[in-house]
PDB file of C-alpha atoms in Angstrom:
ATOM      1  CA  MET A  73      12.639  -2.218  14.659  1.00 59.00           C
ATOM      2  CA  SER A  74      12.779  -1.099  11.051  1.00 67.00           C
ATOM      3  CA  GLY A  75      13.142  -2.775   7.713  1.00 92.00           C
ATOM      4  CA  GLU A  76      13.032  -2.200   3.982  1.00 96.00           C
ATOM      5  CA  ILE A  77      10.065  -3.181   1.832  1.00 97.00           C
ATOM      6  CA  ARG A  78      10.686  -3.608  -1.865  1.00 97.00           C
ATOM      7  CA  PHE A  79       7.815  -4.362  -4.196  1.00 97.00           C
ATOM      8  CA  GLN A  80       6.737  -3.919  -7.805  1.00 97.00           C
ATOM      9  CA  SER A  81       4.109  -1.723  -9.381  1.00 98.00           C
ATOM     10  CA  ARG A  82       1.581  -3.155 -11.824  1.00 97.00           C
ATOM     11  CA  ASP A  83       3.675  -1.832 -14.709  1.00 96.00           C
ATOM     12  CA  GLY A  84       6.917  -3.318 -13.392  1.00 96.00           C
ATOM     13  CA  LEU A  85       8.626  -0.439 -11.556  1.00 98.00           C
ATOM     14  CA  ASN A  86      10.680  -1.317  -8.492  1.00 98.00           C
ATOM     15  CA  LEU A  87       9.266   0.622  -5.550  1.00 98.00           C
ATOM     16  CA  TYR A  88      10.426   1.177  -1.984  1.00 98.00           C
ATOM     17  CA  ALA A  89       8.926   1.636   1.453  1.00 98.00           C
ATOM     18  CA  LYS A  90      10.379   1.536   4.934  1.00 98.00           C
ATOM     19  CA  SER A  91       8.810  -0.033   8.006  1.00 97.00           C
ATOM     20  CA  TYR A  92       9.327   1.230  11.551  1.00 97.00           C
ATOM     21  CA  GLY A  93       8.116  -0.484  14.701  1.00 95.00           C
ATOM     22  CA  PRO A  94       6.641  -3.927  15.463  1.00 95.00           C
ATOM     23  CA  VAL A  95       5.150  -5.745  12.468  1.00 93.00           C
ATOM     24  CA  ASP A  96       2.398  -7.208  14.670  1.00 92.00           C
ATOM     25  CA  ALA A  97       1.258  -3.823  16.035  1.00 94.00           C
ATOM     26  CA  GLU A  98      -2.441  -3.225  16.527  1.00 93.00           C
ATOM     27  CA  LEU A  99      -2.181  -0.077  14.405  1.00 96.00           C
ATOM     28  CA  THR A 100      -0.293   0.362  11.126  1.00 97.00           C
ATOM     29  CA  VAL A 101       0.202   3.979  10.056  1.00 98.00           C
ATOM     30  CA  LEU A 102       0.838   4.505   6.346  1.00 98.00           C
ATOM     31  CA  CYS A 103       2.632   7.816   5.752  1.00 98.00           C
ATOM     32  CA  LEU A 104       2.182   9.431   2.328  1.00 98.00           C
ATOM     33  CA  HIS A 105       4.477  12.323   1.429  1.00 98.00           C
ATOM     34  CA  GLY A 106       4.075  15.430  -0.682  1.00 96.00           C
ATOM     35  CA  LEU A 107       4.972  16.113  -4.307  1.00 94.00           C
ATOM     36  CA  THR A 108       8.765  16.468  -3.989  1.00 94.00           C
ATOM     37  CA  ARG A 109       9.356  14.519  -0.796  1.00 96.00           C
ATOM     38  CA  ASN A 110       9.995  10.896   0.199  1.00 98.00           C
ATOM     39  CA  HIS A 111       9.591   8.540   3.170  1.00 98.00           C
ATOM     40  CA  LYS A 112      12.210  10.436   5.200  1.00 98.00           C
ATOM     41  CA  ASP A 113       9.766  13.332   5.477  1.00 98.00           C
ATOM     42  CA  PHE A 114       8.017  11.467   8.299  1.00 98.00           C
ATOM     43  CA  GLU A 115      11.036  10.347  10.298  1.00 98.00           C
ATOM     44  CA  PRO A 116      11.049  13.428  12.583  1.00 98.00           C
ATOM     45  CA  LEU A 117       7.433  12.602  13.517  1.00 98.00           C
ATOM     46  CA  ILE A 118       7.938   8.839  13.855  1.00 98.00           C
ATOM     47  CA  GLU A 119      10.859   9.402  16.233  1.00 97.00           C
ATOM     48  CA  LYS A 120       8.500  11.222  18.621  1.00 98.00           C
ATOM     49  CA  LEU A 121       5.454   8.946  18.412  1.00 97.00           C
ATOM     50  CA  SER A 122       4.753   5.789  20.383  1.00 94.00           C
ATOM     51  CA  PRO A 123       7.050   2.880  19.439  1.00 94.00           C
ATOM     52  CA  ASN A 124       4.064   0.544  19.875  1.00 94.00           C
ATOM     53  CA  HIS A 125       2.602   1.487  16.497  1.00 96.00           C
ATOM     54  CA  ARG A 126       3.941   0.339  13.138  1.00 97.00           C
ATOM     55  CA  TYR A 127       4.739   3.071  10.625  1.00 98.00           C
ATOM     56  CA  ILE A 128       5.210   2.594   6.895  1.00 98.00           C
ATOM     57  CA  GLY A 129       6.884   5.365   4.909  1.00 98.00           C
ATOM     58  CA  LEU A 130       6.487   5.036   1.133  1.00 98.00           C
ATOM     59  CA  ASP A 131       8.660   6.485  -1.600  1.00 98.00           C
ATOM     60  CA  VAL A 132       6.130   7.228  -4.351  1.00 98.00           C
ATOM     61  CA  ARG A 133       7.438   6.324  -7.809  1.00 98.00           C
ATOM     62  CA  GLY A 134      10.055   8.803  -8.985  1.00 97.00           C
ATOM     63  CA  ARG A 135      11.103   9.702  -5.450  1.00 98.00           C
ATOM     64  CA  GLY A 136      13.720   8.490  -2.997  1.00 97.00           C
ATOM     65  CA  GLN A 137      14.646   4.851  -3.486  1.00 98.00           C
ATOM     66  CA  SER A 138      11.720   4.080  -5.780  1.00 98.00           C
ATOM     67  CA  GLU A 139      12.509   3.754  -9.464  1.00 98.00           C
ATOM     68  CA  ARG A 140      12.103   6.726 -11.796  1.00 97.00           C
ATOM     69  CA  ASP A 141       9.362   6.227 -14.392  1.00 97.00           C
ATOM     70  CA  PRO A 142      10.544   6.515 -18.014  1.00 96.00           C
ATOM     71  CA  ASN A 143       7.032   7.712 -18.882  1.00 95.00           C
ATOM     72  CA  SER A 144       6.553  11.000 -17.021  1.00 93.00           C
ATOM     73  CA  SER A 145       2.818  10.990 -17.810  1.00 93.00           C
ATOM     74  CA  ASN A 146       2.508   8.268 -15.139  1.00 95.00           C
ATOM     75  CA  TYR A 147       3.300  10.772 -12.418  1.00 95.00           C
ATOM     76  CA  ARG A 148      -0.316  11.244 -11.409  1.00 93.00           C
ATOM     77  CA  LEU A 149      -2.657  10.433  -8.549  1.00 94.00           C
ATOM     78  CA  ASP A 150      -4.468   7.437 -10.040  1.00 95.00           C
ATOM     79  CA  ILE A 151      -1.185   5.647 -10.788  1.00 97.00           C
ATOM     80  CA  TYR A 152       0.194   6.440  -7.326  1.00 98.00           C
ATOM     81  CA  THR A 153      -3.002   4.995  -5.846  1.00 98.00           C
ATOM     82  CA  GLN A 154      -2.476   1.760  -7.761  1.00 98.00           C
ATOM     83  CA  ASP A 155       1.083   1.603  -6.407  1.00 98.00           C
ATOM     84  CA  ILE A 156      -0.181   2.016  -2.853  1.00 98.00           C
ATOM     85  CA  GLN A 157      -2.659  -0.794  -3.394  1.00 97.00           C
ATOM     86  CA  GLU A 158       0.232  -3.041  -4.474  1.00 98.00           C
ATOM     87  CA  LEU A 159       2.107  -2.076  -1.299  1.00 98.00           C
ATOM     88  CA  LEU A 160      -0.896  -2.956   0.852  1.00 97.00           C
ATOM     89  CA  LYS A 161      -0.989  -6.406  -0.747  1.00 96.00           C
ATOM     90  CA  VAL A 162       2.458  -7.218   0.665  1.00 95.00           C
ATOM     91  CA  LEU A 163       1.728  -5.817   4.134  1.00 94.00           C
ATOM     92  CA  THR A 164       0.122  -7.642   7.032  1.00 91.00           C
ATOM     93  CA  TYR A 165      -1.897  -5.341   9.251  1.00 93.00           C
ATOM     94  CA  LYS A 166      -4.916  -5.230  11.529  1.00 92.00           C
ATOM     95  CA  LYS A 167      -6.016  -1.596  11.545  1.00 96.00           C
ATOM     96  CA  LEU A 168      -4.765   0.981   9.047  1.00 98.00           C
ATOM     97  CA  VAL A 169      -4.388   4.742   9.478  1.00 98.00           C
ATOM     98  CA  LEU A 170      -3.347   7.180   6.749  1.00 98.00           C
ATOM     99  CA  ILE A 171      -1.261  10.284   7.332  1.00 98.00           C
ATOM    100  CA  GLY A 172      -1.041  12.323   4.143  1.00 98.00           C
ATOM    101  CA  THR A 173       0.920  15.514   3.594  1.00 98.00           C
ATOM    102  CA  SER A 174      -0.123  17.715   0.662  1.00 97.00           C
ATOM    103  CA  MET A 175      -0.202  15.353  -2.358  1.00 96.00           C
ATOM    104  CA  GLY A 176      -0.218  12.461   0.111  1.00 98.00           C
ATOM    105  CA  GLY A 177      -3.383  13.937   1.594  1.00 97.00           C
ATOM    106  CA  LEU A 178      -5.084  13.880  -1.806  1.00 96.00           C
ATOM    107  CA  LEU A 179      -4.045  10.237  -2.127  1.00 97.00           C
ATOM    108  CA  SER A 180      -5.553   9.635   1.314  1.00 97.00           C
ATOM    109  CA  LEU A 181      -8.879  11.027   0.087  1.00 96.00           C
ATOM    110  CA  ILE A 182      -8.856   8.637  -2.870  1.00 96.00           C
ATOM    111  CA  LEU A 183      -7.923   5.690  -0.653  1.00 97.00           C
ATOM    112  CA  SER A 184     -10.701   6.627   1.778  1.00 96.00           C
ATOM    113  CA  GLN A 185     -13.127   5.881  -1.033  1.00 94.00           C
ATOM    114  CA  ILE A 186     -11.428   2.620  -2.033  1.00 95.00           C
ATOM    115  CA  LEU A 187     -10.520   0.963   1.263  1.00 95.00           C
ATOM    116  CA  SER A 188     -13.110  -0.647   3.499  1.00 88.00           C
ATOM    117  CA  GLU A 189     -13.307  -1.259   7.249  1.00 87.00           C
ATOM    118  CA  GLU A 190      -9.565  -1.872   7.650  1.00 92.00           C
ATOM    119  CA  LEU A 191      -9.042   1.898   7.283  1.00 97.00           C
ATOM    120  CA  VAL A 192      -9.937   3.307  10.697  1.00 97.00           C
ATOM    121  CA  GLY A 193      -8.736   6.913  10.524  1.00 98.00           C
ATOM    122  CA  VAL A 194      -7.158   9.653   8.383  1.00 98.00           C
ATOM    123  CA  VAL A 195      -4.804  12.561   9.125  1.00 98.00           C
ATOM    124  CA  LEU A 196      -4.602  15.294   6.474  1.00 98.00           C
ATOM    125  CA  ASN A 197      -1.605  17.593   6.694  1.00 98.00           C
ATOM    126  CA  ASP A 198      -2.160  21.032   5.151  1.00 98.00           C
ATOM    127  CA  VAL A 199      -4.367  19.893   2.308  1.00 98.00           C
ATOM    128  CA  GLY A 200      -8.031  19.741   1.453  1.00 96.00           C
ATOM    129  CA  PRO A 201     -10.503  19.633  -1.419  1.00 95.00           C
ATOM    130  CA  LYS A 202      -9.689  23.210  -2.398  1.00 94.00           C
ATOM    131  CA  LEU A 203      -6.123  24.282  -3.185  1.00 93.00           C
ATOM    132  CA  GLU A 204      -5.145  27.930  -3.410  1.00 94.00           C
ATOM    133  CA  LYS A 205      -3.603  29.102  -6.684  1.00 91.00           C
ATOM    134  CA  ILE A 206      -1.026  31.275  -4.960  1.00 93.00           C
ATOM    135  CA  GLY A 207       0.389  28.221  -3.198  1.00 92.00           C
ATOM    136  CA  LEU A 208       0.402  26.090  -6.332  1.00 88.00           C
ATOM    137  CA  ASP A 209       2.182  28.847  -8.238  1.00 88.00           C
ATOM    138  CA  ARG A 210       4.836  29.107  -5.529  1.00 88.00           C
ATOM    139  CA  ILE A 211       5.453  25.354  -5.612  1.00 88.00           C
ATOM    140  CA  ALA A 212       5.593  25.348  -9.410  1.00 81.00           C
ATOM    141  CA  GLY A 213       8.272  28.016  -9.147  1.00 80.00           C
ATOM    142  CA  TYR A 214      10.802  25.674  -7.555  1.00 79.00           C
ATOM    143  CA  VAL A 215       9.784  22.118  -8.514  1.00 81.00           C
ATOM    144  CA  GLY A 216      12.135  20.621 -11.091  1.00 67.00           C
ATOM    145  CA  SER A 217      14.853  23.248 -10.645  1.00 75.00           C
ATOM    146  CA  PHE A 218      17.834  20.913 -10.268  1.00 81.00           C
ATOM    147  CA  ILE A 219      21.144  22.337  -9.121  1.00 89.00           C
ATOM    148  CA  GLU A 220      24.141  20.263  -8.070  1.00 94.00           C
ATOM    149  CA  HIS A 221      25.507  21.366  -4.715  1.00 97.00           C
ATOM    150  CA  ASP A 222      29.058  20.878  -3.524  1.00 97.00           C
ATOM    151  CA  SER A 223      28.155  20.413   0.145  1.00 97.00           C
ATOM    152  CA  TRP A 224      25.235  19.744   2.465  1.00 98.00           C
ATOM    153  CA  GLU A 225      25.612  23.308   3.706  1.00 97.00           C
ATOM    154  CA  ASP A 226      25.046  24.626   0.166  1.00 97.00           C
ATOM    155  CA  ALA A 227      22.000  22.384  -0.187  1.00 97.00           C
ATOM    156  CA  ALA A 228      20.649  23.688   3.121  1.00 98.00           C
ATOM    157  CA  LEU A 229      21.005  27.284   1.946  1.00 97.00           C
ATOM    158  CA  ALA A 230      19.122  26.430  -1.265  1.00 95.00           C
ATOM    159  CA  VAL A 231      16.295  24.840   0.729  1.00 95.00           C
ATOM    160  CA  GLN A 232      16.177  27.863   2.995  1.00 96.00           C
ATOM    161  CA  LYS A 233      15.826  30.165  -0.009  1.00 94.00           C
ATOM    162  CA  SER A 234      12.844  28.250  -1.418  1.00 91.00           C
ATOM    163  CA  GLN A 235      11.091  27.463   1.878  1.00 95.00           C
ATOM    164  CA  ILE A 236      11.802  30.396   4.203  1.00 96.00           C
ATOM    165  CA  SER A 237       8.303  31.829   3.785  1.00 95.00           C
ATOM    166  CA  ALA A 238       6.820  28.608   5.181  1.00 96.00           C
ATOM    167  CA  PHE A 239       9.247  28.193   8.075  1.00 98.00           C
ATOM    168  CA  PRO A 240      10.293  31.660   9.256  1.00 98.00           C
ATOM    169  CA  ASP A 241      11.435  30.349  12.648  1.00 97.00           C
ATOM    170  CA  PHE A 242      13.854  27.724  11.303  1.00 98.00           C
ATOM    171  CA  LYS A 243      17.499  27.870  12.317  1.00 98.00           C
ATOM    172  CA  PHE A 244      20.358  26.654  10.135  1.00 97.00           C
ATOM    173  CA  GLU A 245      20.378  23.206  11.733  1.00 98.00           C
ATOM    174  CA  ASP A 246      16.707  22.858  10.761  1.00 98.00           C
ATOM    175  CA  TRP A 247      17.510  23.711   7.155  1.00 98.00           C
ATOM    176  CA  LEU A 248      20.397  21.241   7.173  1.00 98.00           C
ATOM    177  CA  ALA A 249      18.135  18.457   8.443  1.00 98.00           C
ATOM    178  CA  PHE A 250      15.541  19.459   5.823  1.00 98.00           C
ATOM    179  CA  ALA A 251      18.170  19.226   3.080  1.00 98.00           C
ATOM    180  CA  LYS A 252      19.289  15.766   4.195  1.00 98.00           C
ATOM    181  CA  ARG A 253      15.709  14.506   4.030  1.00 98.00           C
ATOM    182  CA  THR A 254      15.096  15.890   0.561  1.00 97.00           C
ATOM    183  CA  HIS A 255      18.464  15.449  -1.193  1.00 97.00           C
ATOM    184  CA  ARG A 256      20.876  12.629  -2.017  1.00 96.00           C
ATOM    185  CA  LYS A 257      24.589  12.435  -2.675  1.00 96.00           C
ATOM    186  CA  LEU A 258      25.708  11.247  -6.116  1.00 95.00           C
ATOM    187  CA  GLU A 259      28.723   9.021  -6.749  1.00 94.00           C
ATOM    188  CA  ASN A 260      30.696  12.085  -7.823  1.00 95.00           C
ATOM    189  CA  GLY A 261      30.040  13.676  -4.425  1.00 95.00           C
ATOM    190  CA  LYS A 262      27.555  16.233  -5.706  1.00 97.00           C
ATOM    191  CA  ILE A 263      24.271  16.670  -3.820  1.00 97.00           C
ATOM    192  CA  VAL A 264      20.953  16.874  -5.682  1.00 96.00           C
ATOM    193  CA  LEU A 265      17.243  16.769  -4.951  1.00 95.00           C
ATOM    194  CA  ASP A 266      15.974  13.235  -4.399  1.00 96.00           C
ATOM    195  CA  TYR A 267      13.248  13.070  -7.026  1.00 96.00           C
ATOM    196  CA  ASP A 268      12.768  12.851 -10.771  1.00 95.00           C
ATOM    197  CA  PRO A 269      12.635  16.416 -12.154  1.00 92.00           C
ATOM    198  CA  ALA A 270      10.011  15.179 -14.614  1.00 92.00           C
ATOM    199  CA  ILE A 271       7.404  15.269 -11.833  1.00 92.00           C
ATOM    200  CA  ALA A 272       7.194  19.013 -12.472  1.00 84.00           C
ATOM    201  CA  GLU A 273       5.061  18.139 -15.491  1.00 79.00           C
ATOM    202  CA  SER A 274       2.347  16.784 -13.194  1.00 74.00           C
ATOM    203  CA  LEU A 275       1.641  20.283 -11.880  1.00 71.00           C
ATOM    204  CA  LYS A 276       0.324  21.220 -15.314  1.00 62.00           C
ATOM    205  CA  ASN A 277      -2.491  18.692 -14.873  1.00 62.00           C
ATOM    206  CA  ILE A 278      -3.851  20.294 -11.705  1.00 63.00           C
ATOM    207  CA  GLN A 279      -7.074  22.101 -12.472  1.00 58.00           C
ATOM    208  CA  ILE A 280      -8.467  24.860 -10.306  1.00 64.00           C
ATOM    209  CA  ASP A 281     -12.073  25.299 -11.350  1.00 63.00           C
ATOM    210  CA  VAL A 282     -15.518  24.684  -9.934  1.00 67.00           C
ATOM    211  CA  SER A 283     -15.876  21.265 -11.547  1.00 76.00           C
ATOM    212  CA  ALA A 284     -12.545  19.944 -10.218  1.00 79.00           C
ATOM    213  CA  GLU A 285     -13.266  21.328  -6.767  1.00 84.00           C
ATOM    214  CA  MET A 286     -16.692  19.666  -6.686  1.00 86.00           C
ATOM    215  CA  GLN A 287     -15.113  16.322  -7.572  1.00 89.00           C
ATOM    216  CA  THR A 288     -12.574  16.645  -4.753  1.00 91.00           C
ATOM    217  CA  TRP A 289     -15.265  17.592  -2.234  1.00 94.00           C
ATOM    218  CA  ALA A 290     -17.113  14.450  -3.333  1.00 93.00           C
ATOM    219  CA  LEU A 291     -13.965  12.449  -2.590  1.00 93.00           C
ATOM    220  CA  PHE A 292     -13.724  14.110   0.800  1.00 96.00           C
ATOM    221  CA  ALA A 293     -17.172  12.742   1.665  1.00 95.00           C
ATOM    222  CA  ALA A 294     -15.585   9.281   1.938  1.00 93.00           C
ATOM    223  CA  THR A 295     -13.898  10.432   5.162  1.00 95.00           C
ATOM    224  CA  TYR A 296     -17.220  11.054   6.912  1.00 95.00           C
ATOM    225  CA  LYS A 297     -17.464   7.476   8.185  1.00 92.00           C
ATOM    226  CA  ARG A 298     -14.025   7.600   9.825  1.00 96.00           C
ATOM    227  CA  PRO A 299     -12.311   9.790  12.425  1.00 97.00           C
ATOM    228  CA  LEU A 300     -10.438  12.654  10.770  1.00 98.00           C
ATOM    229  CA  LEU A 301      -7.669  14.929  12.028  1.00 98.00           C
ATOM    230  CA  VAL A 302      -6.960  18.041   9.946  1.00 98.00           C
ATOM    231  CA  ILE A 303      -3.635  19.828  10.449  1.00 98.00           C
ATOM    232  CA  ARG A 304      -3.045  23.267   8.976  1.00 98.00           C
ATOM    233  CA  GLY A 305      -0.070  25.578   8.975  1.00 98.00           C
ATOM    234  CA  GLU A 306      -1.208  28.955  10.269  1.00 98.00           C
ATOM    235  CA  ILE A 307       0.404  30.843   7.368  1.00 98.00           C
ATOM    236  CA  SER A 308      -0.166  28.197   4.678  1.00 98.00           C
ATOM    237  CA  ASP A 309      -0.654  29.641   1.195  1.00 97.00           C
ATOM    238  CA  LEU A 310      -2.023  26.369  -0.238  1.00 96.00           C
ATOM    239  CA  PHE A 311      -4.652  25.375   2.335  1.00 97.00           C
ATOM    240  CA  SER A 312      -6.882  28.171   3.593  1.00 97.00           C
ATOM    241  CA  SER A 313      -8.467  28.443   7.021  1.00 97.00           C
ATOM    242  CA  ASP A 314     -11.850  28.751   5.312  1.00 97.00           C
ATOM    243  CA  THR A 315     -11.394  25.402   3.563  1.00 97.00           C
ATOM    244  CA  ALA A 316     -10.244  23.766   6.799  1.00 97.00           C
ATOM    245  CA  ALA A 317     -13.294  25.087   8.663  1.00 97.00           C
ATOM    246  CA  LYS A 318     -15.598  23.914   5.880  1.00 97.00           C
ATOM    247  CA  MET A 319     -14.065  20.416   6.039  1.00 97.00           C
ATOM    248  CA  VAL A 320     -14.591  20.153   9.785  1.00 96.00           C
ATOM    249  CA  HIS A 321     -18.172  21.379   9.469  1.00 96.00           C
ATOM    250  CA  ARG A 322     -19.030  18.913   6.697  1.00 97.00           C
ATOM    251  CA  HIS A 323     -17.363  15.969   8.393  1.00 97.00           C
ATOM    252  CA  GLY A 324     -19.130  16.626  11.659  1.00 95.00           C
ATOM    253  CA  ARG A 325     -16.645  14.845  13.941  1.00 93.00           C
ATOM    254  CA  ALA A 326     -13.297  16.043  12.625  1.00 97.00           C
ATOM    255  CA  THR A 327     -10.690  17.862  14.698  1.00 96.00           C
ATOM    256  CA  ILE A 328      -8.547  20.707  13.381  1.00 97.00           C
ATOM    257  CA  VAL A 329      -5.087  21.621  14.670  1.00 98.00           C
ATOM    258  CA  THR A 330      -3.351  24.835  13.641  1.00 98.00           C
ATOM    259  CA  VAL A 331       0.451  24.985  13.757  1.00 98.00           C
ATOM    260  CA  PRO A 332       1.578  28.517  14.722  1.00 98.00           C
ATOM    261  CA  ASN A 333       3.733  30.601  12.355  1.00 98.00           C
ATOM    262  CA  THR A 334       4.165  27.682   9.939  1.00 98.00           C
ATOM    263  CA  GLY A 335       3.263  27.457   6.259  1.00 98.00           C
ATOM    264  CA  HIS A 336       2.943  24.618   3.802  1.00 97.00           C
ATOM    265  CA  ALA A 337       3.403  22.069   5.090  1.00 97.00           C
ATOM    266  CA  PRO A 338       4.110  21.422   8.786  1.00 98.00           C
ATOM    267  CA  ILE A 339       6.931  18.920   9.349  1.00 98.00           C
ATOM    268  CA  LEU A 340       4.629  17.212  11.917  1.00 98.00           C
ATOM    269  CA  ASP A 341       7.327  17.030  14.588  1.00 98.00           C
ATOM    270  CA  GLU A 342       6.017  20.286  16.048  1.00 98.00           C
ATOM    271  CA  PRO A 343       4.865  19.643  19.657  1.00 98.00           C
ATOM    272  CA  ILE A 344       1.216  20.435  18.891  1.00 98.00           C
ATOM    273  CA  CYS A 345       1.259  17.970  15.973  1.00 98.00           C
ATOM    274  CA  VAL A 346       2.956  15.172  17.915  1.00 98.00           C
ATOM    275  CA  LYS A 347       0.532  15.524  20.803  1.00 98.00           C
ATOM    276  CA  SER A 348      -2.547  15.646  18.554  1.00 98.00           C
ATOM    277  CA  ILE A 349      -1.489  12.754  16.312  1.00 98.00           C
ATOM    278  CA  GLU A 350      -0.525  10.530  19.247  1.00 97.00           C
ATOM    279  CA  LYS A 351      -3.871  11.216  20.921  1.00 97.00           C
ATOM    280  CA  PHE A 352      -5.660  10.461  17.644  1.00 98.00           C
ATOM    281  CA  LEU A 353      -3.802   7.153  17.178  1.00 97.00           C
ATOM    282  CA  ARG A 354      -4.394   5.991  20.738  1.00 95.00           C
ATOM    283  CA  LYS A 355      -8.131   6.483  20.351  1.00 95.00           C
ATOM    284  CA  LEU A 356      -8.080   4.377  17.194  1.00 95.00           C
ATOM    285  CA  GLU A 357      -6.341   1.537  19.030  1.00 86.00           C
ATOM    286  CA  ASP A 358      -9.274   1.111  21.427  1.00 76.00           C
TER     287      ASP A 358
END
């Protein structure tokens, strides 16, 4: 069972989320996507997980079916967090789990500090308190580069060009599916990326220095009181193995899963991810 959730932000934007599974489930899993993605990013995973859980996929403002913000300076983590809090106000749930990919993982760290006992577990997908500059530079190289494509096949080839280093084992059908999750068709038939190109400006606000890193590690400390699953792509250029190991050590009870020959960020439908996430969720139901 699935359904649309439409709600408003504090500053009046119309935002969108999609619900999958029974609304009275014991566990509600809130899925938070990365910088240029949308709720569809999690559909390959949701299709393979237990239908007994409820999953909520959010389109952060400026992405997917959520309204574009006329003020691009609002494309930042604190505003996104406020939007998520507004979404939670319209949801009914018993236990809440966060699955955050990349930017969504950073949002999960912030929410870990804000939410109380209703948040029972967190999954971080290829992200941590320290981000590698080489990965950020690569992402900055393609974010906001809008090209109109004449066909889904052309869009798939464009995605392949920008993401091949992260997914060297993908076949063309994988790239086509990737394109359909990240693009939309305009009324004129052209196919474009499904986000506001103005979000590229937000990358300029990311600081990589000792002070910023210390602040993010302090945020990470909020996860200590909850079960944590850390997923890392083996060849990720944004999230290092050293940072992942440090997170697990500091948390004390966290589990790390490495996805072979995959970069930033795993789709999460990989068998090792599905198995690990399902096991994690089942434990949280008890």
